Amino acid sequence: MKEWHGAAGICINGNNEVLMVKANNSNAWAIPSGGIEKGESPEECCMRELKEETGYTVRIMKQLFVKDTMVKGYHVNTYYFLVEKYGESSGIGDPDGLIEEYRWLSLGEIGKVEHAYLEDKEVLKKLLTSLL
């Protein structure tokens, strides 16, 4: 069976908004994430992907959970981390050229926008609600 291992970083700012990204030719928003490269830890992958996709440098606060699912014939494991940004964004530097935009979304906006991964919508709503 084919496998894919990745990491995702949930970053929440002081206004209780979540950092989200949107891919080219898509209206759907997603938590910044990507595949773990050879020799890289899930934590390192998470920090690299956030930097590439949003320009923000982040530090890992804690691991939240691992999503274990099947997608298009692949067994997918995605490590989810709560991260904290420091400094300002240096701009999108995605080497794959997939990310078109990043934005901070509020709890209300999370409920209204289209999500690339529908299951993440509930995760974000629960996390944000717990902070209010």
PDB file of N, CA, C and O in Angstrom, residues 17-82:
ATOM      1  N   GLU A  17      -7.652  34.341  15.472  1.00  0.00           N
ATOM      2  CA  GLU A  17      -7.806  34.022  14.051  1.00  0.00           C
ATOM      3  C   GLU A  17      -6.780  32.954  13.689  1.00  0.00           C
ATOM      4  O   GLU A  17      -5.672  32.939  14.238  1.00  0.00           O
ATOM      5  N   VAL A  18      -7.173  32.073  12.756  1.00  0.00           N
ATOM      6  CA  VAL A  18      -6.317  30.971  12.331  1.00  0.00           C
ATOM      7  C   VAL A  18      -5.674  31.299  10.988  1.00  0.00           C
ATOM      8  O   VAL A  18      -6.343  31.800  10.079  1.00  0.00           O
ATOM      9  N   LEU A  19      -4.397  30.973  10.874  1.00  0.00           N
ATOM     10  CA  LEU A  19      -3.662  31.172   9.629  1.00  0.00           C
ATOM     11  C   LEU A  19      -4.023  30.050   8.658  1.00  0.00           C
ATOM     12  O   LEU A  19      -3.843  28.870   8.964  1.00  0.00           O
ATOM     13  N   MET A  20      -4.572  30.438   7.493  1.00  0.00           N
ATOM     14  CA  MET A  20      -5.008  29.467   6.494  1.00  0.00           C
ATOM     15  C   MET A  20      -4.399  29.817   5.139  1.00  0.00           C
ATOM     16  O   MET A  20      -4.023  30.964   4.911  1.00  0.00           O
ATOM     17  N   VAL A  21      -4.322  28.809   4.264  1.00  0.00           N
ATOM     18  CA  VAL A  21      -3.781  29.022   2.920  1.00  0.00           C
ATOM     19  C   VAL A  21      -4.762  28.542   1.862  1.00  0.00           C
ATOM     20  O   VAL A  21      -5.608  27.679   2.116  1.00  0.00           O
ATOM     21  N   LYS A  22      -4.627  29.118   0.674  1.00  0.00           N
ATOM     22  CA  LYS A  22      -5.476  28.747  -0.462  1.00  0.00           C
ATOM     23  C   LYS A  22      -4.564  28.452  -1.649  1.00  0.00           C
ATOM     24  O   LYS A  22      -3.656  29.219  -1.948  1.00  0.00           O
ATOM     25  N   ALA A  23      -4.824  27.333  -2.304  1.00  0.00           N
ATOM     26  CA  ALA A  23      -4.016  26.925  -3.452  1.00  0.00           C
ATOM     27  C   ALA A  23      -4.484  27.639  -4.726  1.00  0.00           C
ATOM     28  O   ALA A  23      -5.604  28.141  -4.796  1.00  0.00           O
ATOM     29  N   ASN A  24      -3.597  27.686  -5.707  1.00  0.00           N
ATOM     30  CA  ASN A  24      -3.943  28.229  -7.021  1.00  0.00           C
ATOM     31  C   ASN A  24      -5.162  27.497  -7.578  1.00  0.00           C
ATOM     32  O   ASN A  24      -5.317  26.294  -7.366  1.00  0.00           O
ATOM     33  N   ASN A  25      -6.001  28.198  -8.301  1.00  0.00           N
ATOM     34  CA  ASN A  25      -7.174  27.619  -8.966  1.00  0.00           C
ATOM     35  C   ASN A  25      -8.100  26.876  -8.009  1.00  0.00           C
ATOM     36  O   ASN A  25      -8.645  25.831  -8.345  1.00  0.00           O
ATOM     37  N   SER A  26      -8.235  27.390  -6.782  1.00  0.00           N
ATOM     38  CA  SER A  26      -9.110  26.765  -5.792  1.00  0.00           C
ATOM     39  C   SER A  26      -9.771  27.855  -4.958  1.00  0.00           C
ATOM     40  O   SER A  26      -9.200  28.922  -4.759  1.00  0.00           O
ATOM     41  N   ASN A  27     -10.970  27.568  -4.485  1.00  0.00           N
ATOM     42  CA  ASN A  27     -11.649  28.479  -3.562  1.00  0.00           C
ATOM     43  C   ASN A  27     -11.597  27.940  -2.144  1.00  0.00           C
ATOM     44  O   ASN A  27     -12.149  28.535  -1.230  1.00  0.00           O
ATOM     45  N   ALA A  28     -10.958  26.772  -1.965  1.00  0.00           N
ATOM     46  CA  ALA A  28     -10.947  26.104  -0.667  1.00  0.00           C
ATOM     47  C   ALA A  28      -9.721  26.498   0.150  1.00  0.00           C
ATOM     48  O   ALA A  28      -8.617  26.607  -0.372  1.00  0.00           O
ATOM     49  N   TRP A  29      -9.945  26.695   1.438  1.00  0.00           N
ATOM     50  CA  TRP A  29      -8.883  27.062   2.378  1.00  0.00           C
ATOM     51  C   TRP A  29      -8.431  25.833   3.143  1.00  0.00           C
ATOM     52  O   TRP A  29      -9.197  24.894   3.346  1.00  0.00           O
ATOM     53  N   ALA A  30      -7.167  25.847   3.575  1.00  0.00           N
ATOM     54  CA  ALA A  30      -6.609  24.707   4.308  1.00  0.00           C
ATOM     55  C   ALA A  30      -5.611  25.185   5.358  1.00  0.00           C
ATOM     56  O   ALA A  30      -5.059  26.280   5.263  1.00  0.00           O
ATOM     57  N   ILE A  31      -5.377  24.326   6.329  1.00  0.00           N
ATOM     58  CA  ILE A  31      -4.319  24.544   7.315  1.00  0.00           C
ATOM     59  C   ILE A  31      -3.002  24.335   6.568  1.00  0.00           C
ATOM     60  O   ILE A  31      -2.873  23.364   5.817  1.00  0.00           O
ATOM     61  N   PRO A  32      -2.007  25.214   6.743  1.00  0.00           N
ATOM     62  CA  PRO A  32      -0.723  25.002   6.062  1.00  0.00           C
ATOM     63  C   PRO A  32      -0.153  23.623   6.421  1.00  0.00           C
ATOM     64  O   PRO A  32      -0.100  23.258   7.599  1.00  0.00           O
ATOM     65  N   SER A  33       0.229  22.873   5.394  1.00  0.00           N
ATOM     66  CA  SER A  33       0.715  21.516   5.619  1.00  0.00           C
ATOM     67  C   SER A  33       1.490  21.037   4.408  1.00  0.00           C
ATOM     68  O   SER A  33       1.474  21.673   3.357  1.00  0.00           O
ATOM     69  N   GLY A  34       2.151  19.897   4.575  1.00  0.00           N
ATOM     70  CA  GLY A  34       2.875  19.308   3.453  1.00  0.00           C
ATOM     71  C   GLY A  34       3.531  18.011   3.852  1.00  0.00           C
ATOM     72  O   GLY A  34       3.437  17.572   5.004  1.00  0.00           O
ATOM     73  N   GLY A  35       4.199  17.410   2.895  1.00  0.00           N
ATOM     74  CA  GLY A  35       4.811  16.109   3.088  1.00  0.00           C
ATOM     75  C   GLY A  35       6.144  16.174   3.820  1.00  0.00           C
ATOM     76  O   GLY A  35       6.927  17.099   3.633  1.00  0.00           O
ATOM     77  N   ILE A  36       6.374  15.155   4.647  1.00  0.00           N
ATOM     78  CA  ILE A  36       7.627  15.036   5.380  1.00  0.00           C
ATOM     79  C   ILE A  36       8.707  14.548   4.418  1.00  0.00           C
ATOM     80  O   ILE A  36       8.535  13.539   3.736  1.00  0.00           O
ATOM     81  N   GLU A  37       9.810  15.278   4.361  1.00  0.00           N
ATOM     82  CA  GLU A  37      10.922  14.913   3.479  1.00  0.00           C
ATOM     83  C   GLU A  37      11.853  13.939   4.190  1.00  0.00           C
ATOM     84  O   GLU A  37      11.867  13.851   5.420  1.00  0.00           O
ATOM     85  N   LYS A  38      12.638  13.209   3.403  1.00  0.00           N
ATOM     86  CA  LYS A  38      13.572  12.214   3.935  1.00  0.00           C
ATOM     87  C   LYS A  38      14.493  12.860   4.979  1.00  0.00           C
ATOM     88  O   LYS A  38      15.054  13.917   4.742  1.00  0.00           O
ATOM     89  N   GLY A  39      14.574  12.214   6.145  1.00  0.00           N
ATOM     90  CA  GLY A  39      15.451  12.690   7.211  1.00  0.00           C
ATOM     91  C   GLY A  39      14.865  13.809   8.051  1.00  0.00           C
ATOM     92  O   GLY A  39      15.527  14.335   8.946  1.00  0.00           O
ATOM     93  N   GLU A  40      13.611  14.175   7.778  1.00  0.00           N
ATOM     94  CA  GLU A  40      12.967  15.288   8.472  1.00  0.00           C
ATOM     95  C   GLU A  40      11.994  14.738   9.520  1.00  0.00           C
ATOM     96  O   GLU A  40      11.296  13.768   9.270  1.00  0.00           O
ATOM     97  N   SER A  41      11.917  15.387  10.674  1.00  0.00           N
ATOM     98  CA  SER A  41      10.931  14.999  11.685  1.00  0.00           C
ATOM     99  C   SER A  41       9.601  15.673  11.339  1.00  0.00           C
ATOM    100  O   SER A  41       9.581  16.667  10.595  1.00  0.00           O
ATOM    101  N   PRO A  42       8.482  15.185  11.891  1.00  0.00           N
ATOM    102  CA  PRO A  42       7.202  15.857  11.658  1.00  0.00           C
ATOM    103  C   PRO A  42       7.248  17.327  12.107  1.00  0.00           C
ATOM    104  O   PRO A  42       6.699  18.204  11.446  1.00  0.00           O
ATOM    105  N   GLU A  43       7.935  17.597  13.225  1.00  0.00           N
ATOM    106  CA  GLU A  43       8.052  18.971  13.721  1.00  0.00           C
ATOM    107  C   GLU A  43       8.807  19.855  12.728  1.00  0.00           C
ATOM    108  O   GLU A  43       8.391  20.984  12.441  1.00  0.00           O
ATOM    109  N   GLU A  44       9.918  19.341  12.199  1.00  0.00           N
ATOM    110  CA  GLU A  44      10.712  20.101  11.221  1.00  0.00           C
ATOM    111  C   GLU A  44       9.907  20.360   9.954  1.00  0.00           C
ATOM    112  O   GLU A  44       9.950  21.445   9.393  1.00  0.00           O
ATOM    113  N   CYS A  45       9.156  19.364   9.522  1.00  0.00           N
ATOM    114  CA  CYS A  45       8.308  19.503   8.336  1.00  0.00           C
ATOM    115  C   CYS A  45       7.277  20.601   8.564  1.00  0.00           C
ATOM    116  O   CYS A  45       7.074  21.463   7.705  1.00  0.00           O
ATOM    117  N   CYS A  46       6.635  20.579   9.715  1.00  0.00           N
ATOM    118  CA  CYS A  46       5.613  21.569  10.042  1.00  0.00           C
ATOM    119  C   CYS A  46       6.189  22.978   9.967  1.00  0.00           C
ATOM    120  O   CYS A  46       5.618  23.858   9.325  1.00  0.00           O
ATOM    121  N   MET A  47       7.333  23.198  10.601  1.00  0.00           N
ATOM    122  CA  MET A  47       7.946  24.529  10.617  1.00  0.00           C
ATOM    123  C   MET A  47       8.361  24.972   9.209  1.00  0.00           C
ATOM    124  O   MET A  47       8.164  26.120   8.829  1.00  0.00           O
ATOM    125  N   ARG A  48       8.902  24.037   8.413  1.00  0.00           N
ATOM    126  CA  ARG A  48       9.314  24.352   7.041  1.00  0.00           C
ATOM    127  C   ARG A  48       8.106  24.700   6.183  1.00  0.00           C
ATOM    128  O   ARG A  48       8.122  25.687   5.431  1.00  0.00           O
ATOM    129  N   GLU A  49       7.054  23.911   6.276  1.00  0.00           N
ATOM    130  CA  GLU A  49       5.863  24.150   5.451  1.00  0.00           C
ATOM    131  C   GLU A  49       5.207  25.494   5.784  1.00  0.00           C
ATOM    132  O   GLU A  49       4.785  26.213   4.891  1.00  0.00           O
ATOM    133  N   LEU A  50       5.126  25.831   7.065  1.00  0.00           N
ATOM    134  CA  LEU A  50       4.553  27.131   7.457  1.00  0.00           C
ATOM    135  C   LEU A  50       5.372  28.270   6.862  1.00  0.00           C
ATOM    136  O   LEU A  50       4.817  29.249   6.357  1.00  0.00           O
ATOM    137  N   LYS A  51       6.702  28.144   6.907  1.00  0.00           N
ATOM    138  CA  LYS A  51       7.581  29.184   6.376  1.00  0.00           C
ATOM    139  C   LYS A  51       7.395  29.308   4.863  1.00  0.00           C
ATOM    140  O   LYS A  51       7.265  30.416   4.326  1.00  0.00           O
ATOM    141  N   GLU A  52       7.362  28.166   4.170  1.00  0.00           N
ATOM    142  CA  GLU A  52       7.217  28.183   2.712  1.00  0.00           C
ATOM    143  C   GLU A  52       5.861  28.744   2.272  1.00  0.00           C
ATOM    144  O   GLU A  52       5.787  29.540   1.342  1.00  0.00           O
ATOM    145  N   GLU A  53       4.806  28.309   2.939  1.00  0.00           N
ATOM    146  CA  GLU A  53       3.455  28.628   2.481  1.00  0.00           C
ATOM    147  C   GLU A  53       2.930  29.973   2.973  1.00  0.00           C
ATOM    148  O   GLU A  53       2.034  30.538   2.353  1.00  0.00           O
ATOM    149  N   THR A  54       3.472  30.484   4.101  1.00  0.00           N
ATOM    150  CA  THR A  54       2.954  31.745   4.649  1.00  0.00           C
ATOM    151  C   THR A  54       4.024  32.792   4.915  1.00  0.00           C
ATOM    152  O   THR A  54       3.703  33.944   5.172  1.00  0.00           O
ATOM    153  N   GLY A  55       5.288  32.384   4.904  1.00  0.00           N
ATOM    154  CA  GLY A  55       6.377  33.309   5.189  1.00  0.00           C
ATOM    155  C   GLY A  55       6.618  33.532   6.671  1.00  0.00           C
ATOM    156  O   GLY A  55       7.529  34.266   7.057  1.00  0.00           O
ATOM    157  N   TYR A  56       5.817  32.871   7.531  1.00  0.00           N
ATOM    158  CA  TYR A  56       5.990  33.051   8.972  1.00  0.00           C
ATOM    159  C   TYR A  56       6.945  32.004   9.546  1.00  0.00           C
ATOM    160  O   TYR A  56       6.880  30.830   9.188  1.00  0.00           O
ATOM    161  N   THR A  57       7.802  32.450  10.450  1.00  0.00           N
ATOM    162  CA  THR A  57       8.630  31.539  11.232  1.00  0.00           C
ATOM    163  C   THR A  57       7.800  31.158  12.456  1.00  0.00           C
ATOM    164  O   THR A  57       7.222  32.028  13.108  1.00  0.00           O
ATOM    165  N   VAL A  58       7.720  29.856  12.719  1.00  0.00           N
ATOM    166  CA  VAL A  58       6.903  29.386  13.842  1.00  0.00           C
ATOM    167  C   VAL A  58       7.708  28.456  14.741  1.00  0.00           C
ATOM    168  O   VAL A  58       8.722  27.899  14.323  1.00  0.00           O
ATOM    169  N   ARG A  59       7.214  28.319  15.969  1.00  0.00           N
ATOM    170  CA  ARG A  59       7.766  27.310  16.866  1.00  0.00           C
ATOM    171  C   ARG A  59       6.619  26.395  17.285  1.00  0.00           C
ATOM    172  O   ARG A  59       5.474  26.828  17.392  1.00  0.00           O
ATOM    173  N   ILE A  60       6.958  25.139  17.515  1.00  0.00           N
ATOM    174  CA  ILE A  60       5.968  24.139  17.920  1.00  0.00           C
ATOM    175  C   ILE A  60       5.608  24.351  19.390  1.00  0.00           C
ATOM    176  O   ILE A  60       6.492  24.420  20.240  1.00  0.00           O
ATOM    177  N   MET A  61       4.323  24.462  19.650  1.00  0.00           N
ATOM    178  CA  MET A  61       3.849  24.563  21.040  1.00  0.00           C
ATOM    179  C   MET A  61       3.540  23.165  21.581  1.00  0.00           C
ATOM    180  O   MET A  61       3.972  22.798  22.651  1.00  0.00           O
ATOM    181  N   LYS A  62       2.750  22.388  20.806  1.00  0.00           N
ATOM    182  CA  LYS A  62       2.468  21.003  21.205  1.00  0.00           C
ATOM    183  C   LYS A  62       1.881  20.238  20.027  1.00  0.00           C
ATOM    184  O   LYS A  62       1.309  20.827  19.111  1.00  0.00           O
ATOM    185  N   GLN A  63       2.038  18.911  20.085  1.00  0.00           N
ATOM    186  CA  GLN A  63       1.393  18.058  19.088  1.00  0.00           C
ATOM    187  C   GLN A  63      -0.044  17.868  19.527  1.00  0.00           C
ATOM    188  O   GLN A  63      -0.320  17.603  20.691  1.00  0.00           O
ATOM    189  N   LEU A  64      -0.976  18.043  18.585  1.00  0.00           N
ATOM    190  CA  LEU A  64      -2.402  17.927  18.889  1.00  0.00           C
ATOM    191  C   LEU A  64      -2.914  16.510  18.670  1.00  0.00           C
ATOM    192  O   LEU A  64      -3.521  15.919  19.546  1.00  0.00           O
ATOM    193  N   PHE A  65      -2.677  15.964  17.483  1.00  0.00           N
ATOM    194  CA  PHE A  65      -3.145  14.612  17.148  1.00  0.00           C
ATOM    195  C   PHE A  65      -2.528  14.202  15.812  1.00  0.00           C
ATOM    196  O   PHE A  65      -1.873  15.007  15.154  1.00  0.00           O
ATOM    197  N   VAL A  66      -2.762  12.946  15.432  1.00  0.00           N
ATOM    198  CA  VAL A  66      -2.343  12.452  14.121  1.00  0.00           C
ATOM    199  C   VAL A  66      -3.593  12.012  13.375  1.00  0.00           C
ATOM    200  O   VAL A  66      -4.371  11.207  13.885  1.00  0.00           O
ATOM    201  N   LYS A  67      -3.794  12.583  12.196  1.00  0.00           N
ATOM    202  CA  LYS A  67      -4.934  12.179  11.352  1.00  0.00           C
ATOM    203  C   LYS A  67      -4.489  10.972  10.543  1.00  0.00           C
ATOM    204  O   LYS A  67      -3.476  11.023   9.853  1.00  0.00           O
ATOM    205  N   ASP A  68      -5.217   9.892  10.631  1.00  0.00           N
ATOM    206  CA  ASP A  68      -4.910   8.644   9.948  1.00  0.00           C
ATOM    207  C   ASP A  68      -6.091   8.332   9.039  1.00  0.00           C
ATOM    208  O   ASP A  68      -7.188   8.067   9.522  1.00  0.00           O
ATOM    209  N   THR A  69      -5.871   8.406   7.720  1.00  0.00           N
ATOM    210  CA  THR A  69      -6.993   8.252   6.803  1.00  0.00           C
ATOM    211  C   THR A  69      -6.525   7.659   5.470  1.00  0.00           C
ATOM    212  O   THR A  69      -5.333   7.478   5.245  1.00  0.00           O
ATOM    213  N   MET A  70      -7.482   7.362   4.604  1.00  0.00           N
ATOM    214  CA  MET A  70      -7.179   6.911   3.243  1.00  0.00           C
ATOM    215  C   MET A  70      -7.608   8.001   2.274  1.00  0.00           C
ATOM    216  O   MET A  70      -8.720   8.515   2.370  1.00  0.00           O
ATOM    217  N   VAL A  71      -6.702   8.380   1.364  1.00  0.00           N
ATOM    218  CA  VAL A  71      -7.006   9.385   0.359  1.00  0.00           C
ATOM    219  C   VAL A  71      -6.501   8.897  -0.992  1.00  0.00           C
ATOM    220  O   VAL A  71      -5.303   8.674  -1.166  1.00  0.00           O
ATOM    221  N   LYS A  72      -7.424   8.698  -1.926  1.00  0.00           N
ATOM    222  CA  LYS A  72      -7.078   8.294  -3.292  1.00  0.00           C
ATOM    223  C   LYS A  72      -6.087   7.126  -3.320  1.00  0.00           C
ATOM    224  O   LYS A  72      -5.087   7.143  -4.025  1.00  0.00           O
ATOM    225  N   GLY A  73      -6.367   6.097  -2.510  1.00  0.00           N
ATOM    226  CA  GLY A  73      -5.534   4.900  -2.510  1.00  0.00           C
ATOM    227  C   GLY A  73      -4.264   5.005  -1.679  1.00  0.00           C
ATOM    228  O   GLY A  73      -3.455   4.080  -1.669  1.00  0.00           O
ATOM    229  N   TYR A  74      -4.075   6.120  -1.006  1.00  0.00           N
ATOM    230  CA  TYR A  74      -2.907   6.301  -0.140  1.00  0.00           C
ATOM    231  C   TYR A  74      -3.323   6.218   1.322  1.00  0.00           C
ATOM    232  O   TYR A  74      -4.359   6.751   1.710  1.00  0.00           O
ATOM    233  N   HIS A  75      -2.482   5.535   2.125  1.00  0.00           N
ATOM    234  CA  HIS A  75      -2.655   5.572   3.571  1.00  0.00           C
ATOM    235  C   HIS A  75      -1.956   6.849   4.030  1.00  0.00           C
ATOM    236  O   HIS A  75      -0.752   6.998   3.858  1.00  0.00           O
ATOM    237  N   VAL A  76      -2.709   7.792   4.605  1.00  0.00           N
ATOM    238  CA  VAL A  76      -2.195   9.116   4.954  1.00  0.00           C
ATOM    239  C   VAL A  76      -2.123   9.306   6.467  1.00  0.00           C
ATOM    240  O   VAL A  76      -3.098   9.069   7.170  1.00  0.00           O
ATOM    241  N   ASN A  77      -0.948   9.705   6.926  1.00  0.00           N
ATOM    242  CA  ASN A  77      -0.732  10.090   8.325  1.00  0.00           C
ATOM    243  C   ASN A  77      -0.303  11.549   8.336  1.00  0.00           C
ATOM    244  O   ASN A  77       0.730  11.881   7.753  1.00  0.00           O
ATOM    245  N   THR A  78      -1.083  12.402   8.979  1.00  0.00           N
ATOM    246  CA  THR A  78      -0.720  13.816   9.084  1.00  0.00           C
ATOM    247  C   THR A  78      -0.645  14.197  10.555  1.00  0.00           C
ATOM    248  O   THR A  78      -1.612  14.041  11.293  1.00  0.00           O
ATOM    249  N   TYR A  79       0.528  14.682  10.947  1.00  0.00           N
ATOM    250  CA  TYR A  79       0.752  15.139  12.328  1.00  0.00           C
ATOM    251  C   TYR A  79       0.291  16.587  12.434  1.00  0.00           C
ATOM    252  O   TYR A  79       0.747  17.431  11.665  1.00  0.00           O
ATOM    253  N   TYR A  80      -0.610  16.857  13.354  1.00  0.00           N
ATOM    254  CA  TYR A  80      -1.113  18.219  13.569  1.00  0.00           C
ATOM    255  C   TYR A  80      -0.452  18.825  14.803  1.00  0.00           C
ATOM    256  O   TYR A  80      -0.428  18.186  15.866  1.00  0.00           O
ATOM    257  N   PHE A  81       0.069  20.034  14.629  1.00  0.00           N
ATOM    258  CA  PHE A  81       0.725  20.738  15.727  1.00  0.00           C
ATOM    259  C   PHE A  81       0.071  22.096  15.956  1.00  0.00           C
ATOM    260  O   PHE A  81      -0.377  22.735  15.005  1.00  0.00           O
ATOM    261  N   LEU A  82       0.052  22.523  17.205  1.00  0.00           N
ATOM    262  CA  LEU A  82      -0.302  23.893  17.528  1.00  0.00           C
ATOM    263  C   LEU A  82       1.013  24.654  17.495  1.00  0.00           C
ATOM    264  O   LEU A  82       1.979  24.243  18.146  1.00  0.00           O
TER     265      LEU A  82
END
